[in-house]
mmCIF file of C-alpha atoms in Angstrom:
data_model
loop_
_atom_site.group_PDB
_atom_site.id
_atom_site.type_symbol
_atom_site.label_atom_id
_atom_site.label_comp_id
_atom_site.label_asym_id
_atom_site.label_seq_id
_atom_site.Cartn_x
_atom_site.Cartn_y
_atom_site.Cartn_z
ATOM 1 C CA MET A 1 0.098 -0.015 0.167
ATOM 2 C CA THR A 2 1.502 3.410 -0.993
ATOM 3 C CA ILE A 3 0.406 6.993 -0.335
ATOM 4 C CA THR A 4 0.151 7.343 -4.212
ATOM 5 C CA GLN A 5 -2.526 4.453 -4.408
ATOM 6 C CA LEU A 6 -4.421 6.022 -1.498
ATOM 7 C CA LEU A 7 -4.317 9.467 -3.424
ATOM 8 C CA TYR A 8 -5.611 7.770 -6.573
ATOM 9 C CA ALA A 9 -8.465 6.081 -4.559
ATOM 10 C CA LEU A 10 -9.391 9.537 -2.997
ATOM 11 C CA ALA A 11 -9.587 10.999 -6.563
ATOM 12 C CA VAL A 12 -11.923 8.332 -7.738
ATOM 13 C CA ALA A 13 -13.989 8.685 -4.569
ATOM 14 C CA GLU A 14 -14.422 12.460 -5.200
ATOM 15 C CA HIS A 15 -15.005 12.427 -8.922
ATOM 16 C CA LYS A 16 -16.894 9.058 -9.206
ATOM 17 C CA ASN A 17 -15.333 8.432 -12.496
ATOM 18 C CA PHE A 18 -11.881 6.707 -13.300
ATOM 19 C CA THR A 19 -11.148 8.931 -16.421
ATOM 20 C CA LEU A 20 -11.806 12.165 -14.553
ATOM 21 C CA ALA A 21 -10.007 11.017 -11.524
ATOM 22 C CA ALA A 22 -6.928 10.169 -13.689
ATOM 23 C CA GLU A 23 -7.184 13.573 -15.528
ATOM 24 C CA LYS A 24 -7.194 15.466 -12.110
ATOM 25 C CA SER A 25 -4.322 13.205 -10.923
ATOM 26 C CA PHE A 26 -2.192 13.866 -14.052
ATOM 27 C CA VAL A 27 -1.729 10.316 -14.862
ATOM 28 C CA THR A 28 -3.248 7.985 -17.546
ATOM 29 C CA GLN A 29 -6.459 6.121 -16.836
ATOM 30 C CA PRO A 30 -4.731 2.675 -17.214
ATOM 31 C CA THR A 31 -2.078 3.652 -14.704
ATOM 32 C CA LEU A 32 -4.691 4.851 -12.170
ATOM 33 C CA SER A 33 -6.887 1.802 -12.606
ATOM 34 C CA MET A 34 -3.988 -0.606 -12.204
ATOM 35 C CA GLN A 35 -2.760 1.125 -9.051
ATOM 36 C CA ILE A 36 -6.171 0.934 -7.453
ATOM 37 C CA GLN A 37 -6.762 -2.669 -8.609
ATOM 38 C CA LYS A 38 -3.360 -3.426 -6.788
ATOM 39 C CA LEU A 39 -4.611 -1.720 -3.709
ATOM 40 C CA GLU A 40 -7.921 -3.625 -3.686
ATOM 41 C CA ASP A 41 -5.933 -6.916 -4.313
ATOM 42 C CA GLU A 42 -3.554 -6.149 -1.443
ATOM 43 C CA LEU A 43 -6.482 -5.388 0.980
ATOM 44 C CA GLY A 44 -8.613 -8.374 -0.303
ATOM 45 C CA VAL A 45 -11.702 -6.124 -0.733
ATOM 46 C CA GLN A 46 -13.429 -4.273 -3.296
ATOM 47 C CA ILE A 47 -13.313 -0.355 -2.635
ATOM 48 C CA PHE A 48 -15.459 0.697 -5.666
ATOM 49 C CA ASP A 49 -18.588 -0.749 -7.226
ATOM 50 C CA ARG A 50 -17.769 -0.368 -10.915
ATOM 51 C CA THR A 51 -21.072 -1.540 -12.052
ATOM 52 C CA THR A 52 -22.834 1.713 -11.074
ATOM 53 C CA LYS A 53 -22.688 5.031 -12.891
ATOM 54 C CA PRO A 54 -21.384 7.182 -11.438
ATOM 55 C CA ILE A 55 -18.972 4.904 -9.680
ATOM 56 C CA GLN A 56 -19.980 4.348 -5.966
ATOM 57 C CA LEU A 57 -18.042 3.266 -2.825
ATOM 58 C CA THR A 58 -18.908 -0.228 -1.447
ATOM 59 C CA ALA A 59 -19.648 -0.323 2.233
ATOM 60 C CA ILE A 60 -16.030 -1.266 3.239
ATOM 61 C CA GLY A 61 -14.854 1.185 0.661
ATOM 62 C CA ALA A 62 -16.338 4.060 2.488
ATOM 63 C CA VAL A 63 -14.590 3.107 5.558
ATOM 64 C CA ILE A 64 -11.249 2.713 3.764
ATOM 65 C CA ILE A 65 -11.644 6.017 2.147
ATOM 66 C CA GLU A 66 -12.254 7.765 5.376
ATOM 67 C CA GLN A 67 -9.031 6.301 6.765
ATOM 68 C CA ALA A 68 -7.212 7.092 3.597
ATOM 69 C CA HIS A 69 -8.014 10.822 4.136
ATOM 70 C CA LYS A 70 -6.479 10.720 7.618
ATOM 71 C CA ILE A 71 -3.451 8.849 6.349
ATOM 72 C CA VAL A 72 -2.798 11.301 3.438
ATOM 73 C CA ASN A 73 -3.416 14.368 5.725
ATOM 74 C CA GLU A 74 -0.885 13.073 8.115
ATOM 75 C CA SER A 75 1.565 12.503 5.372
ATOM 76 C CA ASN A 76 1.115 16.127 4.227
ATOM 77 C CA ARG A 77 1.553 17.204 7.891
ATOM 78 C CA ILE A 78 5.164 16.037 7.662
ATOM 79 C CA LYS A 79 5.988 18.424 4.777
ATOM 80 C CA ASP A 80 3.961 21.172 6.468
ATOM 81 C CA ILE A 81 6.008 20.869 9.623
ATOM 82 C CA ILE A 82 9.160 21.135 7.456
ATOM 83 C CA ASP A 83 7.784 24.124 5.581
ATOM 84 C CA GLN A 84 6.861 26.010 8.756
ATOM 85 C CA GLU A 85 10.265 25.248 10.207
ATOM 86 C CA LYS A 86 12.022 26.857 7.107
ATOM 87 C CA GLY A 87 9.454 29.777 7.069
ATOM 88 C CA PHE A 88 8.404 28.641 3.508
ATOM 89 C CA ILE A 89 4.989 29.670 2.361
ATOM 90 C CA GLY A 90 4.062 28.001 -0.946
ATOM 91 C CA GLY A 91 2.532 24.930 -2.507
ATOM 92 C CA GLU A 92 -0.956 24.174 -3.543
ATOM 93 C CA PHE A 93 -3.761 25.586 -1.502
ATOM 94 C CA LYS A 94 -7.568 25.035 -2.142
ATOM 95 C CA LEU A 95 -9.791 27.776 -0.830
ATOM 96 C CA GLY A 96 -13.515 27.355 -0.886
ATOM 97 C CA ILE A 97 -15.717 30.530 -0.826
ATOM 98 C CA ILE A 98 -19.475 30.815 -0.777
ATOM 99 C CA PRO A 99 -21.197 32.419 -3.847
ATOM 100 C CA THR A 100 -22.507 35.562 -2.024
ATOM 101 C CA VAL A 101 -18.870 36.559 -1.170
ATOM 102 C CA THR A 102 -16.826 35.621 -4.206
ATOM 103 C CA PRO A 103 -17.771 38.379 -6.722
ATOM 104 C CA THR A 104 -17.013 41.183 -4.205
ATOM 105 C CA LEU A 105 -14.232 39.907 -1.821
ATOM 106 C CA LEU A 106 -12.136 37.804 -4.278
ATOM 107 C CA PRO A 107 -11.187 40.842 -6.536
ATOM 108 C CA MET A 108 -10.244 42.779 -3.551
ATOM 109 C CA PHE A 109 -7.370 40.567 -2.137
ATOM 110 C CA ILE A 110 -6.542 37.965 -4.962
ATOM 111 C CA LYS A 111 -3.977 40.260 -6.701
ATOM 112 C CA SER A 112 -2.282 41.414 -3.463
ATOM 113 C CA PHE A 113 -2.061 37.846 -2.206
ATOM 114 C CA VAL A 114 -0.607 36.153 -5.164
ATOM 115 C CA GLY A 115 1.839 39.163 -5.578
ATOM 116 C CA LYS A 116 2.976 38.693 -2.032
ATOM 117 C CA TYR A 117 3.148 34.885 -2.056
ATOM 118 C CA PRO A 118 4.011 33.879 -5.578
ATOM 119 C CA LYS A 119 4.945 30.301 -4.509
ATOM 120 C CA VAL A 120 1.461 29.614 -3.391
ATOM 121 C CA HIS A 121 -0.728 27.961 -6.139
ATOM 122 C CA LEU A 122 -4.115 29.205 -4.891
ATOM 123 C CA ILE A 123 -7.044 27.257 -6.243
ATOM 124 C CA ILE A 124 -10.434 28.953 -5.735
ATOM 125 C CA GLU A 125 -13.684 26.827 -5.586
ATOM 126 C CA GLU A 126 -17.206 28.043 -5.119
ATOM 127 C CA TYR A 127 -19.682 26.018 -2.949
ATOM 128 C CA THR A 128 -22.523 26.553 -0.585
ATOM 129 C CA THR A 129 -21.552 26.425 3.099
ATOM 130 C CA GLU A 130 -22.894 22.864 3.483
ATOM 131 C CA GLU A 131 -20.710 21.567 0.555
ATOM 132 C CA ILE A 132 -17.676 23.499 1.941
ATOM 133 C CA ILE A 133 -17.958 21.870 5.301
ATOM 134 C CA THR A 134 -18.342 18.455 3.808
ATOM 135 C CA ARG A 135 -15.225 19.163 1.585
ATOM 136 C CA LEU A 136 -13.179 20.567 4.379
ATOM 137 C CA ARG A 137 -13.815 17.468 6.560
ATOM 138 C CA GLY A 138 -12.904 15.301 3.584
ATOM 139 C CA GLY A 139 -9.680 17.020 2.983
ATOM 140 C CA TYR A 140 -10.554 18.363 -0.488
ATOM 141 C CA LEU A 141 -10.341 21.998 0.657
ATOM 142 C CA ASP A 142 -7.628 23.568 2.920
ATOM 143 C CA ALA A 143 -9.752 26.513 4.087
ATOM 144 C CA ALA A 144 -12.765 28.463 3.113
ATOM 145 C CA ILE A 145 -14.585 31.867 3.458
ATOM 146 C CA VAL A 146 -18.129 31.622 4.763
ATOM 147 C CA ALA A 147 -20.743 33.371 6.897
ATOM 148 C CA THR A 148 -20.406 32.413 10.601
ATOM 149 C CA PRO A 149 -20.694 31.583 13.356
ATOM 150 C CA LEU A 150 -20.983 27.807 12.606
ATOM 151 C CA GLU A 151 -20.386 26.484 16.024
ATOM 152 C CA LEU A 152 -18.756 23.380 14.884
ATOM 153 C CA GLU A 153 -16.317 21.577 17.206
ATOM 154 C CA ASP A 154 -13.898 20.372 14.486
ATOM 155 C CA ILE A 155 -13.991 23.846 12.514
ATOM 156 C CA ARG A 156 -11.912 26.850 13.566
ATOM 157 C CA GLU A 157 -13.177 30.395 12.613
ATOM 158 C CA LYS A 158 -11.019 33.456 11.984
ATOM 159 C CA VAL A 159 -13.295 36.480 11.738
ATOM 160 C CA LEU A 160 -12.493 38.723 8.740
ATOM 161 C CA TYR A 161 -15.267 41.463 8.900
ATOM 162 C CA TYR A 162 -18.808 42.178 9.647
ATOM 163 C CA GLU A 163 -21.058 43.147 6.675
ATOM 164 C CA PRO A 164 -24.373 44.854 7.055
ATOM 165 C CA PHE A 165 -27.421 44.057 5.184
ATOM 166 C CA VAL A 166 -28.643 46.870 3.006
ATOM 167 C CA GLY A 167 -32.125 47.410 1.564
ATOM 168 C CA TYR A 168 -32.660 47.495 -2.245
ATOM 169 C CA ILE A 169 -36.127 49.209 -1.899
ATOM 170 C CA PRO A 170 -37.503 50.759 -5.208
ATOM 171 C CA GLN A 171 -39.191 54.163 -4.835
ATOM 172 C CA HIS A 172 -42.852 52.797 -4.873
ATOM 173 C CA PHE A 173 -41.911 50.531 -1.974
ATOM 174 C CA GLN A 174 -40.191 53.140 0.121
ATOM 175 C CA GLN A 175 -43.315 54.850 1.357
ATOM 176 C CA GLU A 176 -43.890 51.727 3.554
ATOM 177 C CA PHE A 177 -40.806 52.583 5.524
ATOM 178 C CA ASP A 178 -39.953 55.606 7.657
ATOM 179 C CA GLY A 179 -36.578 56.685 6.105
ATOM 180 C CA LYS A 180 -34.648 53.777 7.697
ATOM 181 C CA LEU A 181 -35.450 50.044 7.623
ATOM 182 C CA THR A 182 -36.177 48.092 10.754
ATOM 183 C CA THR A 183 -36.327 44.369 10.861
ATOM 184 C CA ASP A 184 -39.980 44.284 11.874
ATOM 185 C CA GLN A 185 -40.959 46.312 8.919
ATOM 186 C CA LEU A 186 -39.805 43.558 6.401
ATOM 187 C CA ASP A 187 -42.469 41.380 4.871
ATOM 188 C CA LEU A 188 -41.277 38.128 3.418
ATOM 189 C CA LYS A 189 -44.184 38.089 1.083
ATOM 190 C CA LYS A 190 -42.720 41.064 -0.604
ATOM 191 C CA LEU A 191 -39.028 40.134 -0.006
ATOM 192 C CA LEU A 192 -37.299 38.557 -2.935
ATOM 193 C CA LEU A 193 -34.685 35.885 -1.783
ATOM 194 C CA LEU A 194 -31.993 33.760 -3.157
ATOM 195 C CA GLN A 195 -32.669 30.254 -3.777
ATOM 196 C CA ASP A 196 -32.676 27.661 -0.892
ATOM 197 C CA GLY A 197 -29.183 26.563 0.151
ATOM 198 C CA HIS A 198 -27.738 29.994 0.325
ATOM 199 C CA CYS A 199 -26.807 31.054 3.843
ATOM 200 C CA PHE A 200 -27.441 34.643 2.983
ATOM 201 C CA ARG A 201 -31.041 33.650 2.338
ATOM 202 C CA ASP A 202 -31.248 31.919 5.789
ATOM 203 C CA GLY A 203 -29.769 34.868 7.496
ATOM 204 C CA ILE A 204 -32.352 37.152 5.960
ATOM 205 C CA ILE A 205 -35.243 35.004 7.041
ATOM 206 C CA ASN A 206 -33.725 34.895 10.560
ATOM 207 C CA ILE A 207 -33.977 38.730 10.771
ATOM 208 C CA CYS A 208 -37.674 38.907 9.621
ATOM 209 C CA LYS A 209 -40.299 39.186 12.193
ATOM 210 C CA ASN A 210 -42.874 37.957 9.654
ATOM 211 C CA LYS A 211 -41.887 34.233 9.103
ATOM 212 C CA SER A 212 -44.570 33.571 6.424
ATOM 213 C CA ALA A 213 -42.425 33.005 3.361
ATOM 214 C CA ASP A 214 -43.508 34.182 -0.127
ATOM 215 C CA THR A 215 -46.517 31.977 -0.600
ATOM 216 C CA ASP A 216 -48.970 34.470 -1.992
ATOM 217 C CA ARG A 217 -46.938 35.407 -5.031
ATOM 218 C CA PRO A 218 -48.065 34.377 -8.507
ATOM 219 C CA PHE A 219 -44.531 33.017 -9.194
ATOM 220 C CA SER A 220 -41.715 31.247 -7.497
ATOM 221 C CA LEU A 221 -37.923 32.085 -7.798
ATOM 222 C CA GLU A 222 -34.987 30.029 -7.703
ATOM 223 C CA SER A 223 -31.946 32.311 -8.376
ATOM 224 C CA GLY A 224 -28.637 32.515 -7.038
ATOM 225 C CA SER A 225 -27.962 36.068 -8.440
ATOM 226 C CA PHE A 226 -28.388 39.346 -6.762
ATOM 227 C CA GLU A 227 -28.508 40.883 -10.155
ATOM 228 C CA THR A 228 -31.750 38.864 -10.817
ATOM 229 C CA LEU A 229 -33.238 39.984 -7.554
ATOM 230 C CA ILE A 230 -32.359 43.685 -8.286
ATOM 231 C CA GLN A 231 -34.026 43.441 -11.775
ATOM 232 C CA LEU A 232 -37.114 41.898 -10.437
ATOM 233 C CA SER A 233 -37.271 44.541 -7.771
ATOM 234 C CA LYS A 234 -37.088 47.364 -10.488
ATOM 235 C CA GLU A 235 -39.958 45.693 -12.182
ATOM 236 C CA GLY A 236 -42.219 46.217 -9.237
ATOM 237 C CA LEU A 237 -42.270 42.469 -7.997
ATOM 238 C CA GLY A 238 -40.883 43.131 -4.504
ATOM 239 C CA TYR A 239 -37.890 44.317 -2.767
ATOM 240 C CA THR A 240 -34.682 42.544 -1.598
ATOM 241 C CA LEU A 241 -31.672 42.766 0.583
ATOM 242 C CA LEU A 242 -27.981 42.967 -0.487
ATOM 243 C CA PRO A 243 -24.748 42.526 1.293
ATOM 244 C CA TYR A 244 -22.900 45.866 1.800
ATOM 245 C CA LEU A 245 -19.932 45.216 -0.435
ATOM 246 C CA HIS A 246 -22.120 44.373 -3.257
ATOM 247 C CA THR A 247 -23.889 47.809 -3.050
ATOM 248 C CA LEU A 248 -20.550 49.510 -3.820
ATOM 249 C CA GLN A 249 -20.657 48.016 -7.397
ATOM 250 C CA LEU A 250 -24.099 49.405 -8.153
ATOM 251 C CA ASN A 251 -24.718 52.301 -10.691
ATOM 252 C CA THR A 252 -26.007 55.740 -9.583
ATOM 253 C CA GLU A 253 -29.552 54.806 -10.544
ATOM 254 C CA ASP A 254 -29.571 51.716 -8.418
ATOM 255 C CA GLN A 255 -27.879 53.457 -5.514
ATOM 256 C CA ARG A 256 -31.030 55.655 -5.156
ATOM 257 C CA ASN A 257 -32.986 52.574 -4.216
ATOM 258 C CA LEU A 258 -30.767 51.626 -1.302
ATOM 259 C CA MET A 259 -31.957 52.083 2.292
ATOM 260 C CA GLN A 260 -29.949 51.566 5.371
ATOM 261 C CA PHE A 261 -31.148 49.788 8.417
ATOM 262 C CA ALA A 262 -31.511 51.548 11.720
ATOM 263 C CA SER A 263 -28.912 50.854 14.284
ATOM 264 C CA PRO A 264 -27.975 48.235 15.309
ATOM 265 C CA GLN A 265 -27.731 47.186 11.674
ATOM 266 C CA PRO A 266 -28.269 43.488 11.053
ATOM 267 C CA ALA A 267 -25.023 42.156 9.647
ATOM 268 C CA ARG A 268 -23.400 38.869 8.604
ATOM 269 C CA GLU A 269 -20.074 37.688 10.122
ATOM 270 C CA ILE A 270 -17.613 36.591 7.369
ATOM 271 C CA SER A 271 -14.735 34.318 8.510
ATOM 272 C CA LEU A 272 -11.830 32.280 7.225
ATOM 273 C CA ILE A 273 -12.517 28.749 8.371
ATOM 274 C CA HIS A 274 -10.436 25.507 8.403
ATOM 275 C CA THR A 275 -10.301 22.186 10.336
ATOM 276 C CA THR A 276 -8.365 21.542 13.637
ATOM 277 C CA ASN A 277 -5.671 19.226 11.916
ATOM 278 C CA ASP A 278 -3.389 22.350 11.704
ATOM 279 C CA LEU A 279 -2.423 21.646 8.082
ATOM 280 C CA LYS A 280 -1.100 24.667 6.081
ATOM 281 C CA LEU A 281 -1.327 26.949 8.937
ATOM 282 C CA GLN A 282 1.238 29.291 7.590
ATOM 283 C CA ILE A 283 -0.722 29.990 4.370
ATOM 284 C CA ILE A 284 -3.906 30.198 6.336
ATOM 285 C CA GLN A 285 -2.344 32.980 8.493
ATOM 286 C CA ALA A 286 -0.855 34.763 5.487
ATOM 287 C CA LEU A 287 -4.335 34.637 3.815
ATOM 288 C CA HIS A 288 -6.027 35.935 6.893
ATOM 289 C CA GLU A 289 -3.725 38.782 7.409
ATOM 290 C CA THR A 290 -3.708 39.879 3.797
ATOM 291 C CA ILE A 291 -7.543 40.000 3.664
ATOM 292 C CA LEU A 292 -7.754 41.781 6.972
ATOM 293 C CA GLY A 293 -5.248 44.421 5.713
ATOM 294 C CA ILE A 294 -7.486 45.205 2.568
ATOM 295 C CA ILE A 295 -10.889 44.822 4.046
ATOM 296 C CA ARG A 296 -10.258 47.284 6.939
ATOM 297 C CA GLY A 297 -10.356 50.187 4.400
ATOM 298 C CA ALA A 298 -13.561 49.082 2.836
ATOM 299 C CA ILE A 299 -15.765 48.150 5.565
ATOM 300 C CA ALA A 300 -15.623 49.421 9.185
ATOM 301 C CA PHE A 301 -19.161 49.327 10.761
ATOM 302 C CA GLN A 302 -19.243 49.235 14.476
ATOM 303 C CA ASP A 303 -22.934 49.298 15.565
ATOM 304 C CA VAL A 304 -24.073 46.025 14.124
ATOM 305 C CA LYS A 305 -26.038 42.997 15.171
ATOM 306 C CA ILE A 306 -24.691 39.617 13.938
ATOM 307 C CA ILE A 307 -27.252 37.448 12.315
ATOM 308 C CA SER A 308 -26.711 33.659 12.421
ATOM 309 C CA PRO A 309 -26.606 32.041 8.845
ATOM 310 C CA LYS A 310 -28.319 29.090 10.267
ATOM 311 C CA LYS A 311 -31.962 28.299 9.975
ATOM 312 C CA LYS A 312 -33.701 28.613 13.277
#
């Protein structure tokens, strides 16, 4: 049994396809298949059920893959210890980011980070929070940027910033409010939300006093785009809430439709998270410091009330 064989098995378990796993592992498909067959022969069990599409793990295969993650992570830890001892910051680093943060935060720090740490091969992957947690625990991500607090024992959180919610309220809806929004004024029957699965949607639902979701509308919406919500609002179909950093990108016309919440402003907490295995801590710390140094100049709200991204 070799680390390489375990890495190939992990690739197949992730991609559920031998050809794709070989491509991602930078080997030929026959080579990968042969090594996995050798591993199965040595163990005397079948790890993958090759009769299904996509390929699935057998019952014992699932146990083996879980242990393979631990073994590979521990082997990586040896190199990580040496890198830290030498003060080296480099290597491949997979960073997950939730979709409601990627378009605003990523352009702010990516150029600065890669310029300061050119030996780090940063791989950005966009997932929902639930997918990120699964991939972090499975060893497929090294760290992630998500809305917190998550309150998970095996996940560490390093707060980056607090981002207020801002109302996008077209003129014909603004008469329902008294200059500034309050959480008890929001009506979920008029509030346009992102599709289910987005923690930003869950956070908004958690701040609303009226918990009856959009049941009386003549349409249902499944969108992951703030731009779509803005356009529907402009058509008079409702109003929406946006994260503060997103509002900085709006044109002058759309800026007129923004309304701030009365203090304390409801806000989401955005953090850099990673598992407790202490892998690649030097890169995690460098990333945290880089983002903090940039974000302080763009967002500095004090009187905020943090809204949990979890459904209550």
